[in-house]
CSV table of C-alpha atoms and ligand atoms in Angstrom, one decimal:
chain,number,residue,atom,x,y,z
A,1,UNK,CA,20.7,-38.0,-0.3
A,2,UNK,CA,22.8,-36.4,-2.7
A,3,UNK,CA,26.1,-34.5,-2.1
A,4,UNK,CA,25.5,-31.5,-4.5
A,5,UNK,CA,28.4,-32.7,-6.5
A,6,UNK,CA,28.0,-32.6,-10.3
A,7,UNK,CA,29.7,-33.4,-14.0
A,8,UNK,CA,30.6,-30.3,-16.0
A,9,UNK,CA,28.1,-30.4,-18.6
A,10,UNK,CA,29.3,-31.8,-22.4
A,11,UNK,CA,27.9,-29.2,-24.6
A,12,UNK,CA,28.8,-25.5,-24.5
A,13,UNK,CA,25.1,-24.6,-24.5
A,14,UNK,CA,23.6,-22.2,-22.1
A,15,UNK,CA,21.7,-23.9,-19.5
A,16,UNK,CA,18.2,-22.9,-18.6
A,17,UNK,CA,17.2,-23.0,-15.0
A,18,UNK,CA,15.7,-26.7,-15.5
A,19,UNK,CA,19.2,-28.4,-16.2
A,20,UNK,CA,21.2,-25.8,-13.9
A,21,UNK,CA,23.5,-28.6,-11.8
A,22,UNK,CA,22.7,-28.7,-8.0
A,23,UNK,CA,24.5,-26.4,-6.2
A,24,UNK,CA,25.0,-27.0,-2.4
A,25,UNK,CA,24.3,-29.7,0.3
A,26,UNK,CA,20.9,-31.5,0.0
A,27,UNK,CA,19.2,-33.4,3.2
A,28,UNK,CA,16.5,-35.1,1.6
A,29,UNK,CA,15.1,-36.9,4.4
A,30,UNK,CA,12.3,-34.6,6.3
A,31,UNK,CA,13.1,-34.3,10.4
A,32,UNK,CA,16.0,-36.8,10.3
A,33,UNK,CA,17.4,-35.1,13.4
A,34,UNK,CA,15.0,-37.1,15.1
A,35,UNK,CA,17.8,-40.1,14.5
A,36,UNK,CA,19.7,-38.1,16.8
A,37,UNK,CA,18.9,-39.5,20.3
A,38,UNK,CA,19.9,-36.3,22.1
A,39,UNK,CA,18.3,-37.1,25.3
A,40,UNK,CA,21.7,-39.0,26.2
A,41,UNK,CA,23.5,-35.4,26.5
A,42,UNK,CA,20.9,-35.1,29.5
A,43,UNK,CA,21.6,-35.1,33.2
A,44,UNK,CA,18.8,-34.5,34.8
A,45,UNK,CA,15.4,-35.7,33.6
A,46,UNK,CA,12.1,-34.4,34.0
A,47,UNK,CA,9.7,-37.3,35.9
A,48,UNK,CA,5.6,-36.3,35.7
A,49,UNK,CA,3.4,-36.9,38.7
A,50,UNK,CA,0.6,-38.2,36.6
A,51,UNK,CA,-2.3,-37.1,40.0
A,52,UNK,CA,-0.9,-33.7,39.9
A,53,UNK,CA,-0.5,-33.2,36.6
A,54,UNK,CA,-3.7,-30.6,35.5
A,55,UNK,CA,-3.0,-31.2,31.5
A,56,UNK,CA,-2.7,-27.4,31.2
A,57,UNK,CA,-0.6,-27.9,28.6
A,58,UNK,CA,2.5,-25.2,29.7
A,59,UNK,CA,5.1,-27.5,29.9
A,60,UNK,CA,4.3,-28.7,26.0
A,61,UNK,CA,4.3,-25.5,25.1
A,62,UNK,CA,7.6,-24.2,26.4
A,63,UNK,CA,9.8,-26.9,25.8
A,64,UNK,CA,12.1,-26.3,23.7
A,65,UNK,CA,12.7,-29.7,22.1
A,66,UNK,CA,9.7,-30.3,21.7
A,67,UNK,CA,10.1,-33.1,24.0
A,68,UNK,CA,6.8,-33.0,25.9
A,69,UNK,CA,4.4,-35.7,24.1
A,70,UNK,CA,0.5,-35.3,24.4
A,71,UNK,CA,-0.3,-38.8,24.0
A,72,UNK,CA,-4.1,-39.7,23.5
A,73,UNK,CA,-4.2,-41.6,26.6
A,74,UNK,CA,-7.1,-41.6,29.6
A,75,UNK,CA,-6.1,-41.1,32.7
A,76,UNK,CA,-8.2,-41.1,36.1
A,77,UNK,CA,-6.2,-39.8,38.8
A,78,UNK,CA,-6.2,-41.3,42.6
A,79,UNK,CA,-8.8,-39.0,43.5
A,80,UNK,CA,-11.3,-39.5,40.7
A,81,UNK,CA,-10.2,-36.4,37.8
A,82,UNK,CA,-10.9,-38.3,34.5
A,83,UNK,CA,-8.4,-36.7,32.0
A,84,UNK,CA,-8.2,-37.8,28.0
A,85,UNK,CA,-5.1,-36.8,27.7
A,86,UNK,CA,-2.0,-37.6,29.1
A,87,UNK,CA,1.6,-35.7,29.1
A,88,UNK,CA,4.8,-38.3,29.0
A,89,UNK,CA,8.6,-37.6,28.3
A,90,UNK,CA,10.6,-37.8,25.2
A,91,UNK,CA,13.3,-39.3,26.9
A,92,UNK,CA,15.1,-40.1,23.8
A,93,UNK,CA,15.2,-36.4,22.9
A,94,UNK,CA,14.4,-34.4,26.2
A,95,UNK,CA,18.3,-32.7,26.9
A,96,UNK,CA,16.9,-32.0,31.0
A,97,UNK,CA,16.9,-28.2,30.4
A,98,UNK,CA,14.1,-28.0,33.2
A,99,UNK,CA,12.1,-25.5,31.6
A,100,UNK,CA,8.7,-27.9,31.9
A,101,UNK,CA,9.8,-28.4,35.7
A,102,UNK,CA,10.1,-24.7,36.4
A,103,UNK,CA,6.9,-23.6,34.3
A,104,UNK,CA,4.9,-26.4,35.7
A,105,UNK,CA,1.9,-24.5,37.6
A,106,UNK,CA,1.3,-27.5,40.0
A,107,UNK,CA,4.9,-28.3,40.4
A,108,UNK,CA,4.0,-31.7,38.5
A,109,UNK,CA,7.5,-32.4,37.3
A,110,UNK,CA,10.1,-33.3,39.3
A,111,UNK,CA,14.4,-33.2,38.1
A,112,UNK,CA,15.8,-36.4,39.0
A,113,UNK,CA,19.8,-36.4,38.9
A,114,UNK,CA,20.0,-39.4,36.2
A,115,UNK,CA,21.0,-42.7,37.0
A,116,UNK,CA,19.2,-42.1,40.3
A,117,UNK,CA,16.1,-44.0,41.2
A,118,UNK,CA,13.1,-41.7,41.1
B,1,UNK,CA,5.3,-23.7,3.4
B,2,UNK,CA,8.7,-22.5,2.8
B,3,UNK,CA,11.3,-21.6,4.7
B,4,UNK,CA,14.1,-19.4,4.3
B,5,UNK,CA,17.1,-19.2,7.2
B,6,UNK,CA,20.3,-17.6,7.5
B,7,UNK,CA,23.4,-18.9,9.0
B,8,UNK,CA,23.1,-18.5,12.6
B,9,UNK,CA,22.0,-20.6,16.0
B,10,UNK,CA,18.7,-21.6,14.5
B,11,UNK,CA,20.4,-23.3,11.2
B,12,UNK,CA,23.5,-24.5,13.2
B,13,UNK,CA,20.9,-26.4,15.4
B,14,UNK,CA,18.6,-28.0,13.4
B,15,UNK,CA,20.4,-28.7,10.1
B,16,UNK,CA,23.5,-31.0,11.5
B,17,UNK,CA,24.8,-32.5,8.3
B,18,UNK,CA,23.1,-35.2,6.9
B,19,UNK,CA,20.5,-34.5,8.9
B,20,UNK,CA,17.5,-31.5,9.7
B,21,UNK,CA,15.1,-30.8,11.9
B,22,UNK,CA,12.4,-29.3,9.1
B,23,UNK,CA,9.6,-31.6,8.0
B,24,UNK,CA,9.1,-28.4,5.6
B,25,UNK,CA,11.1,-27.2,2.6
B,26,UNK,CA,14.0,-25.1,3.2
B,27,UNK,CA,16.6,-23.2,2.2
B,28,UNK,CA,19.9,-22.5,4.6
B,29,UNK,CA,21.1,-18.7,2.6
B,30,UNK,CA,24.0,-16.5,2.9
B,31,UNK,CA,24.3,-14.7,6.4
B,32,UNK,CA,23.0,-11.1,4.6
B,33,UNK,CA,20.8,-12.0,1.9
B,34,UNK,CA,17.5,-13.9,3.7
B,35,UNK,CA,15.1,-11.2,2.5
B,36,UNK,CA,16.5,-11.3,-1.4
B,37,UNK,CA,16.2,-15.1,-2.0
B,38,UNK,CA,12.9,-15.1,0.3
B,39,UNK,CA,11.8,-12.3,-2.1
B,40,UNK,CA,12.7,-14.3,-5.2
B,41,UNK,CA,11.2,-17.7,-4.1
B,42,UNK,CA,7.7,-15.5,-3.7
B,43,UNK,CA,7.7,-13.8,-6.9
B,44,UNK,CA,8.7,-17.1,-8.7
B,45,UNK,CA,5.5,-19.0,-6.7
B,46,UNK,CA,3.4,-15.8,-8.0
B,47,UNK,CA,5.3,-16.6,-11.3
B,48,UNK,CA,4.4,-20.5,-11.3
B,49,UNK,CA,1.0,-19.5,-10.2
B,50,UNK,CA,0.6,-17.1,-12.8
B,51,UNK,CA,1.7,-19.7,-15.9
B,52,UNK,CA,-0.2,-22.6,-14.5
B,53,UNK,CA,2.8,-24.5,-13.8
B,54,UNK,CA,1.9,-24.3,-10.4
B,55,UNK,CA,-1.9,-24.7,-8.6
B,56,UNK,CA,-0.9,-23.5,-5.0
B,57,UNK,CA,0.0,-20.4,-2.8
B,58,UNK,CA,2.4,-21.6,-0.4
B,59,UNK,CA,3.5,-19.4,1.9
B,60,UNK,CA,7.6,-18.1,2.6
B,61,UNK,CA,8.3,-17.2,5.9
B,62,UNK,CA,12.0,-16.1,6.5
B,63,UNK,CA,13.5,-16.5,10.1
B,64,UNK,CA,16.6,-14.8,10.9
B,65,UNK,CA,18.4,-13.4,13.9
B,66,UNK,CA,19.1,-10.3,15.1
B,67,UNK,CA,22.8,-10.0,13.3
B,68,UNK,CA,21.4,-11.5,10.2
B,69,UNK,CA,18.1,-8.6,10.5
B,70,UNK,CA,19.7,-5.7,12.3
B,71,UNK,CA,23.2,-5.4,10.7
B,72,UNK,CA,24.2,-7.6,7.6
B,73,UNK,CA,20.5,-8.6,6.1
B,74,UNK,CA,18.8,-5.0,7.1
B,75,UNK,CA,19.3,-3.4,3.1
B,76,UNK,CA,17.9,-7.3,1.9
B,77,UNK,CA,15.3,-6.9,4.5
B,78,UNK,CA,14.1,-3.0,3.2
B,79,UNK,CA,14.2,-4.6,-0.3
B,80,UNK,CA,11.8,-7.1,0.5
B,81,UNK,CA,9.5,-5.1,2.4
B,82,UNK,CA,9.8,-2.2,-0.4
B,83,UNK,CA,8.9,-4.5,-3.1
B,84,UNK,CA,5.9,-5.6,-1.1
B,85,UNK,CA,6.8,-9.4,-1.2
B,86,UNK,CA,3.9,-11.3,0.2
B,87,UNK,CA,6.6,-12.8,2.9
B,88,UNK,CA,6.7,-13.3,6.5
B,89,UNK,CA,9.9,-12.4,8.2
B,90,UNK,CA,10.6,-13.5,11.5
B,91,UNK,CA,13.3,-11.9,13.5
B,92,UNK,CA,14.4,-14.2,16.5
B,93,UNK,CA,16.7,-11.9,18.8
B,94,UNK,CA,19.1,-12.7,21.6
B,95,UNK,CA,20.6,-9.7,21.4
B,96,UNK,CA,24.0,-10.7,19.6
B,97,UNK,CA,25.8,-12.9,17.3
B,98,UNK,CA,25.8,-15.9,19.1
B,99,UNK,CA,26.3,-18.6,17.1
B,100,UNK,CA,30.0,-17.5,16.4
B,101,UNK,CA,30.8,-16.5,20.0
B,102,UNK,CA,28.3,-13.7,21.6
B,103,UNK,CA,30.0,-10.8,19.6
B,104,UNK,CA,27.9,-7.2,19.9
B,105,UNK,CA,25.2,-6.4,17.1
B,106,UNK,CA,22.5,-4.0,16.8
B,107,UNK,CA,20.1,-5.7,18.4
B,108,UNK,CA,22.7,-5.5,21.5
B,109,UNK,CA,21.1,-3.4,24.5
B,110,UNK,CA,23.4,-0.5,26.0
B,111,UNK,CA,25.8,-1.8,28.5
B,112,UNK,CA,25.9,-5.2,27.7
B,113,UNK,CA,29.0,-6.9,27.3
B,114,UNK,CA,30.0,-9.1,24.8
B,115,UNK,CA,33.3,-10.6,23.9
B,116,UNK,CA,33.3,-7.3,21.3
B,117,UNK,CA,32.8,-4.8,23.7
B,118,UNK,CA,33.9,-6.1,27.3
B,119,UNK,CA,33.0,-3.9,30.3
B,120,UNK,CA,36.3,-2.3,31.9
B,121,UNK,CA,35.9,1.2,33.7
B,122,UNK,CA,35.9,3.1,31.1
B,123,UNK,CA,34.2,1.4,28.4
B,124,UNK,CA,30.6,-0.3,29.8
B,125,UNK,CA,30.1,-2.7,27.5
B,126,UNK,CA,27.7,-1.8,24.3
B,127,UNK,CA,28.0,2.1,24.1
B,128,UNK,CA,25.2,2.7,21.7
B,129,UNK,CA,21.3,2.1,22.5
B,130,UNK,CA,19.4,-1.2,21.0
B,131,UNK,CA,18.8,-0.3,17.1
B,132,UNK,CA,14.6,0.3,17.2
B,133,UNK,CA,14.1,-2.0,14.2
B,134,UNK,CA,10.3,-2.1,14.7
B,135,UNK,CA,10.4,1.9,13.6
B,136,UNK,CA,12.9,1.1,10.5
B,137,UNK,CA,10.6,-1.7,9.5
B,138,UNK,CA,6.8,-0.1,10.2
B,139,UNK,CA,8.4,3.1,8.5
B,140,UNK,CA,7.8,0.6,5.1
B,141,UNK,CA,4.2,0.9,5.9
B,142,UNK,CA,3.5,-2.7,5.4
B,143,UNK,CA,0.4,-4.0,6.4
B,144,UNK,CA,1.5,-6.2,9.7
B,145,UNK,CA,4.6,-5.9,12.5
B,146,UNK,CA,4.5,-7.2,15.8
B,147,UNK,CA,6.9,-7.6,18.5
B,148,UNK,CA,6.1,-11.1,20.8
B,149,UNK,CA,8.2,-13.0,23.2
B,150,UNK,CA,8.9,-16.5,23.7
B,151,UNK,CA,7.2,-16.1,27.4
B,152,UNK,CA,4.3,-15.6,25.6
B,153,UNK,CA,3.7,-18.4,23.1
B,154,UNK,CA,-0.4,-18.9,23.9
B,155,UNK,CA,-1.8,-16.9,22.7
B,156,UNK,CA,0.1,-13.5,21.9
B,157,UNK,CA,2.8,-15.0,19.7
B,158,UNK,CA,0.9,-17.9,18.0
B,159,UNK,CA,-2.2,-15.3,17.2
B,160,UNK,CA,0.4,-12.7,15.7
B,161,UNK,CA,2.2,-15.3,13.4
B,162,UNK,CA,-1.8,-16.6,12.3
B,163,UNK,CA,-2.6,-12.9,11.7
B,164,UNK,CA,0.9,-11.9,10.0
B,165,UNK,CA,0.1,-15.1,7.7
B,166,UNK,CA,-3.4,-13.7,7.3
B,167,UNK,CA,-2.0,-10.6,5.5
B,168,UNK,CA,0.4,-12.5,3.2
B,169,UNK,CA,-2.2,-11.1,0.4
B,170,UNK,CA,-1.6,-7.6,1.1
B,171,UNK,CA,2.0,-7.5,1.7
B,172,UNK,CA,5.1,-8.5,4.2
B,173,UNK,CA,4.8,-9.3,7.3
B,174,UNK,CA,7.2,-8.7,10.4
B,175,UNK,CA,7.6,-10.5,13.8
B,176,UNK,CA,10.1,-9.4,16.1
B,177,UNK,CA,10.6,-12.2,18.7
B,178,UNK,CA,12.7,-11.9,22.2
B,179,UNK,CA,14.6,-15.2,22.2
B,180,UNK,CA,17.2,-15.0,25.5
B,181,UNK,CA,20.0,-17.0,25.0
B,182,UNK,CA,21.5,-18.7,28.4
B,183,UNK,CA,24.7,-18.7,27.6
B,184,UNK,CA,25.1,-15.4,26.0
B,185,UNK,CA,23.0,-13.5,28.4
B,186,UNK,CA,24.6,-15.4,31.7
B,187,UNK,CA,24.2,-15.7,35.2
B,188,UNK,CA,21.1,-17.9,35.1
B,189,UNK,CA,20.4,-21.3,35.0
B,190,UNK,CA,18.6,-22.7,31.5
B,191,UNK,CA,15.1,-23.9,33.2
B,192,UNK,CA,15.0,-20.1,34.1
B,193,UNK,CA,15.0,-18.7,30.2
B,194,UNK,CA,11.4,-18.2,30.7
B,195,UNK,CA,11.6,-16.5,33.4
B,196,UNK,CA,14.2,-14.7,32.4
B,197,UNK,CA,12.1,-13.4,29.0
B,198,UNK,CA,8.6,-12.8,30.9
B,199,UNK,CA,10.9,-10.2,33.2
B,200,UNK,CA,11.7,-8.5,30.2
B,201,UNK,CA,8.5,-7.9,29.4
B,202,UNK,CA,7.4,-7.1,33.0
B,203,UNK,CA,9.2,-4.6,33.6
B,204,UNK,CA,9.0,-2.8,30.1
B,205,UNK,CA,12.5,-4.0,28.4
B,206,UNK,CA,10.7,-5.9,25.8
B,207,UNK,CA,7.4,-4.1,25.1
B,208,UNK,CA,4.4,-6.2,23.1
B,209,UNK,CA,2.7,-4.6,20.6
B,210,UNK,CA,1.6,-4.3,16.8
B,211,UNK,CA,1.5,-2.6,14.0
B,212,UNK,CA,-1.6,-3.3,12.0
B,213,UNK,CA,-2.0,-1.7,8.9
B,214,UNK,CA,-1.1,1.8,10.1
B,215,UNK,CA,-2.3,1.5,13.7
B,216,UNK,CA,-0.1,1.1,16.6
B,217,UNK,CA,-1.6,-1.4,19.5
B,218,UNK,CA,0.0,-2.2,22.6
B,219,UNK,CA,-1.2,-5.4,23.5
B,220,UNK,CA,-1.7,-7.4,26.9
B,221,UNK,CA,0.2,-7.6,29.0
B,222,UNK,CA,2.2,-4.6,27.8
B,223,UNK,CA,-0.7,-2.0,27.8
B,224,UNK,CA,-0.9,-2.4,31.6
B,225,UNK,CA,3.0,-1.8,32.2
B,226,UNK,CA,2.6,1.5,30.3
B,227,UNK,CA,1.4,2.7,33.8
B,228,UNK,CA,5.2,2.6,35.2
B,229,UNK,CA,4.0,1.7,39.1
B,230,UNK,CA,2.8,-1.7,37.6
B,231,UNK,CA,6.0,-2.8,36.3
B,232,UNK,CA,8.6,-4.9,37.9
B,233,UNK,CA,11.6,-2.9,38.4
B,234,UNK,CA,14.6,-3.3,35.6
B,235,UNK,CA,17.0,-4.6,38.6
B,236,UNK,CA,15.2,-7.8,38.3
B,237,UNK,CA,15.6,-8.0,34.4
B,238,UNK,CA,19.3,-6.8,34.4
B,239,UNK,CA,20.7,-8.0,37.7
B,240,UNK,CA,19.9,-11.8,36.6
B,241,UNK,CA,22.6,-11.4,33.9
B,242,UNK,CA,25.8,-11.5,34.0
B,243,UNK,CA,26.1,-9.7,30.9
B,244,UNK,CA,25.2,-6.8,32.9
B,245,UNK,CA,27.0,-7.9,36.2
B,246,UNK,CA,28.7,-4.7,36.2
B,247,UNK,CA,26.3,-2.0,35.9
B,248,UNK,CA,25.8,0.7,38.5
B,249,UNK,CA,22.6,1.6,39.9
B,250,UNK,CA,23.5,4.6,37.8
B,251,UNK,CA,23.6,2.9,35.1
B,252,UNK,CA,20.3,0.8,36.0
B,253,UNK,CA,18.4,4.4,35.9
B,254,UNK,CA,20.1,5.6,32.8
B,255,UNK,CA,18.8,2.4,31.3
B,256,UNK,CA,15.1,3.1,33.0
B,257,UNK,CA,14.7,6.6,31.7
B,258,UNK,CA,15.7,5.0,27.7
B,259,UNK,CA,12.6,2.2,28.6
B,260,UNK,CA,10.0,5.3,29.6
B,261,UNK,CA,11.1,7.5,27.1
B,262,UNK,CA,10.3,4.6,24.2
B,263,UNK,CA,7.0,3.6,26.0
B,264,UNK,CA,5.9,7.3,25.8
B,265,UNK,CA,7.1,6.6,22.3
B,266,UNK,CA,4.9,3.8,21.2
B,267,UNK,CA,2.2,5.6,23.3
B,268,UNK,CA,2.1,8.6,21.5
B,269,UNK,CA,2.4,6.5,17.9
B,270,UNK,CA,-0.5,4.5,19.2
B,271,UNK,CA,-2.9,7.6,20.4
B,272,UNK,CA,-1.7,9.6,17.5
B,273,UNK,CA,-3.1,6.1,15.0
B,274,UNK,CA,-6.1,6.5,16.8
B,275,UNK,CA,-6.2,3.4,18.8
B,276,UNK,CA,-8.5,4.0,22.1
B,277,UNK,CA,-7.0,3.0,24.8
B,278,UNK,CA,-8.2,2.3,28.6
B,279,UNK,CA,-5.0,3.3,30.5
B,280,UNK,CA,-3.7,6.7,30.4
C,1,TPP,C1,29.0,-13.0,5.5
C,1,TPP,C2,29.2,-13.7,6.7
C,1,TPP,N1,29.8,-13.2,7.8
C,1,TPP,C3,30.0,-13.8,8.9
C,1,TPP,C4,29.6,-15.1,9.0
C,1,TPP,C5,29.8,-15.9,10.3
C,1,TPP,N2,28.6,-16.0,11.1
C,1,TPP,C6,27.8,-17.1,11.1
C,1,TPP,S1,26.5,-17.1,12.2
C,1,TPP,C7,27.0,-15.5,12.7
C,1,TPP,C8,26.2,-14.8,13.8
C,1,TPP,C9,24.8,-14.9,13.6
C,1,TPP,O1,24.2,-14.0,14.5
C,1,TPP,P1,22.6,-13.8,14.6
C,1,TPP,O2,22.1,-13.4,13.2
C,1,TPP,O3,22.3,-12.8,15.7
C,1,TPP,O4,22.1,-15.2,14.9
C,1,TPP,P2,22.4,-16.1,16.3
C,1,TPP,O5,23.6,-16.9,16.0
C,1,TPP,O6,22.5,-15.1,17.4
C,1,TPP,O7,21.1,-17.0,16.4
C,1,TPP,C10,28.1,-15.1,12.0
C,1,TPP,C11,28.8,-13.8,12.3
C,1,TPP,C12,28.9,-15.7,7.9
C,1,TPP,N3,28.4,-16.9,8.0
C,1,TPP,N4,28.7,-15.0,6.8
C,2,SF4,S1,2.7,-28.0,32.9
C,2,SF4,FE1,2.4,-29.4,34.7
C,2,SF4,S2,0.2,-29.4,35.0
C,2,SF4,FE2,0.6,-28.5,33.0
C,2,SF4,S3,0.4,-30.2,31.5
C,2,SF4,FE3,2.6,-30.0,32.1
C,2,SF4,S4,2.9,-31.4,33.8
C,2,SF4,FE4,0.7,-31.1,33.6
C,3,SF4,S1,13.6,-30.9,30.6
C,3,SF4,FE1,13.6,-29.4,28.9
C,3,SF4,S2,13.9,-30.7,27.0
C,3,SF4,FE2,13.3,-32.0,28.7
C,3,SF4,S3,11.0,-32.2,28.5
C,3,SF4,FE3,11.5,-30.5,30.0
C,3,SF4,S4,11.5,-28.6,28.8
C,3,SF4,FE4,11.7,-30.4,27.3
C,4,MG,MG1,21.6,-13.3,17.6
């Protein structure tokens, strides 16, 4: 990671664009944020009922995070629906808007108060 | 893919210093000038391309919000789309400059209020009527514009930004987005924002519809709330906001009759572009 900051150049020589001296702040690391573990601002998370879970795929698509993961996972529920996919939690990231809970079509996801048993 | 964003809640959020969000290149700009440098990194790809320095036609999509497209970046914006720079421009828009404190912009709807324009008895918050910058911006005549809304990301708004990338080769592309911001907007809790931005397209606040190359459509499920009975009524929209706690019912129908009088707008645009259309 550089800073942007630079040397004043030694020769009075006009610069072409190919030695022009950075200029502003660089982040050279792609989707660092991800270091931030924002889920800790949360407090209320989002717990998915696996059996009444449809995979329909709303919640993923409406979180704003993107905290929803759609892990290639099988799943077969208590009463027999095989599923390939499964939806899980973020938690590291997930900041508890409810959004997933409130879009849910089956009402699948539950907001538990955090630090309470689920 | 390149992307071109100026200052505003969507670089303040993902770019916290050292860190970013993108796992694409991009550029944070000046608040007013996303169109120019999103114009200059197209024509120097084109330029790259051109002197075989460069094997590749990657694509520059500017994202900006409604004070950065509306007010400061609108001259950048009509440059770009003048020129006919091969960009996509996407305009996210909750309705005011929020990042620096929920301060009125054109993108504002009438009586809103904002810490610019409060709401007392005689002033109602935002005199004026939301700027109509789908008009400014199909009056380019560029090949694609679309208005979508984050209520409808399958399939409305992820077709229209496939599409708008589609036409990159002919020209600029436009997508207006409706973003609602909880705190700005008010009086709801945040799992409702959905809610909250379907409503505005429910009951004809926030109409969906496109512009492609010279042919008004009014898409799904905006062609069926053209027929007023099948729209929600506005209370619902407005009354969940406390940015418009204080309007009359009055007011409520003043705001009513501005929604009908636009949809008979885009309806006579699209007839008159010579779209067929089942509802009349
Ligand atoms: C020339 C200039 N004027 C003012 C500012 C301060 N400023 C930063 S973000 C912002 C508001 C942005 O509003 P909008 O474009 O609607 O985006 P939002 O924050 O609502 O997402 C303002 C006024 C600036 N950065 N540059
Ligand atoms: S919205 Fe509900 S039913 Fe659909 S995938 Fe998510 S948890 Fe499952
Ligand atoms: S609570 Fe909000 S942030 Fe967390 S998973 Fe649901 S939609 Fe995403
Ligand atoms: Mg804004």
């Amino acid at each position: 990671m550089s800073t942007g900051a630079w040397t004043p150049p030694k020769t009075t020589k006009l610069m072409g664009w190919r030695e022009l001296p950075a200029i502003g702040g660089y982040i050279m690391e792609p989707m660092s944020t991800t270091k931030n573990t924002t889920g800790s601002w949360r407090t209320e998370r989002p717990v998915i009922d696996q059996d009444a879970c449809i995979r329909c795929r709303t919640c993923w698509m409406y979180c704003p995070e993107p905290a929803i993961l759609e892990l290639d996972k099988p799943y077969v529920t208590k009463d027999g629906r095989r599923y390939d996919l499964t939806y899980e939690i973020d938690y590291d990231h997930c900041k508890g808007c409810g959004i997933c809970a409130h879009e849910c079509p089956t009402k699948a996801i539950k907001m538990v108060p955090e630090g309470a048993e689920e | 893919m390149i992307i071109v964003n100026p200052t505003g809640c969507l670089e303040v959020t993902t770019t916290i210093y050292p860190y970013t969000s993108w796992g694409v290149p991009y550029i944070h700009v000046a608040f007013e000038n996303a169109g120019a440098v999103a114009s200059g990194i197209e024509a120097a790809i084109k330029a790259l391309n051109k002197n075989g320095l460069l094997k590749r036609n990657t694509r520059v999509i500017a994202i900006a919000g409604d004070g950065g497209t509306y007010d400061i970046g609108l001259q950048a914006l009509s440059g770009m789309l003048e020129r006919g720079h091969g960009v996509l421009y996407v305009l996210y828009d909750n309705e005011a400059y929020m990042n620096t404190g929920i301060q009125r912009s054109g993108g504002t709807p009438k009586f809103a209020k904002t810490t610019t324009m409060p709401a007392g008895t005689v002033i109602r918050g935002k005199i004026q009527k939301k700027k109509d910058i789908m008009s400014i911006v199909m009056a380019h005549h560029i090949p694609y514009a679309a208005t979508a809304n984050v209520a409808y990301p399958p399939i409305d708004l992820v077709n229209k930004v496939r599409k708008a990338l589609s036409y990159l080769e002919e020209g600029p592309a436009f997508i207006h987005v409706l973003a609602p911001c909880p705190p700005g907007w008010g009086g709801f809790p945040d799992e409702k924002m959905i809610e909250i931005a379907r409503l505005a397209t429910e009951t004809g606040y926030f109409p969906l519809y496109e512009w492609d190359r010279d042919r008004l459509i009014i898409n799904p499920p905006s062609d069926m709330y053209m027929d007023k009975r099948l729209r929600k009524p506005l209370r619902e929209f407005v009354k969940a906001q406390s940015r418009w706690s204080h309007v009359t019912d009055e007011e409520i129908k003043e705001l009513e009759k501005d929604i009908e009088d636009f949809l008979n707008y885009l309806w006579r645009l699209s007839i008159g572009s010579g779209v067929p259309t089942p509802y009349a």
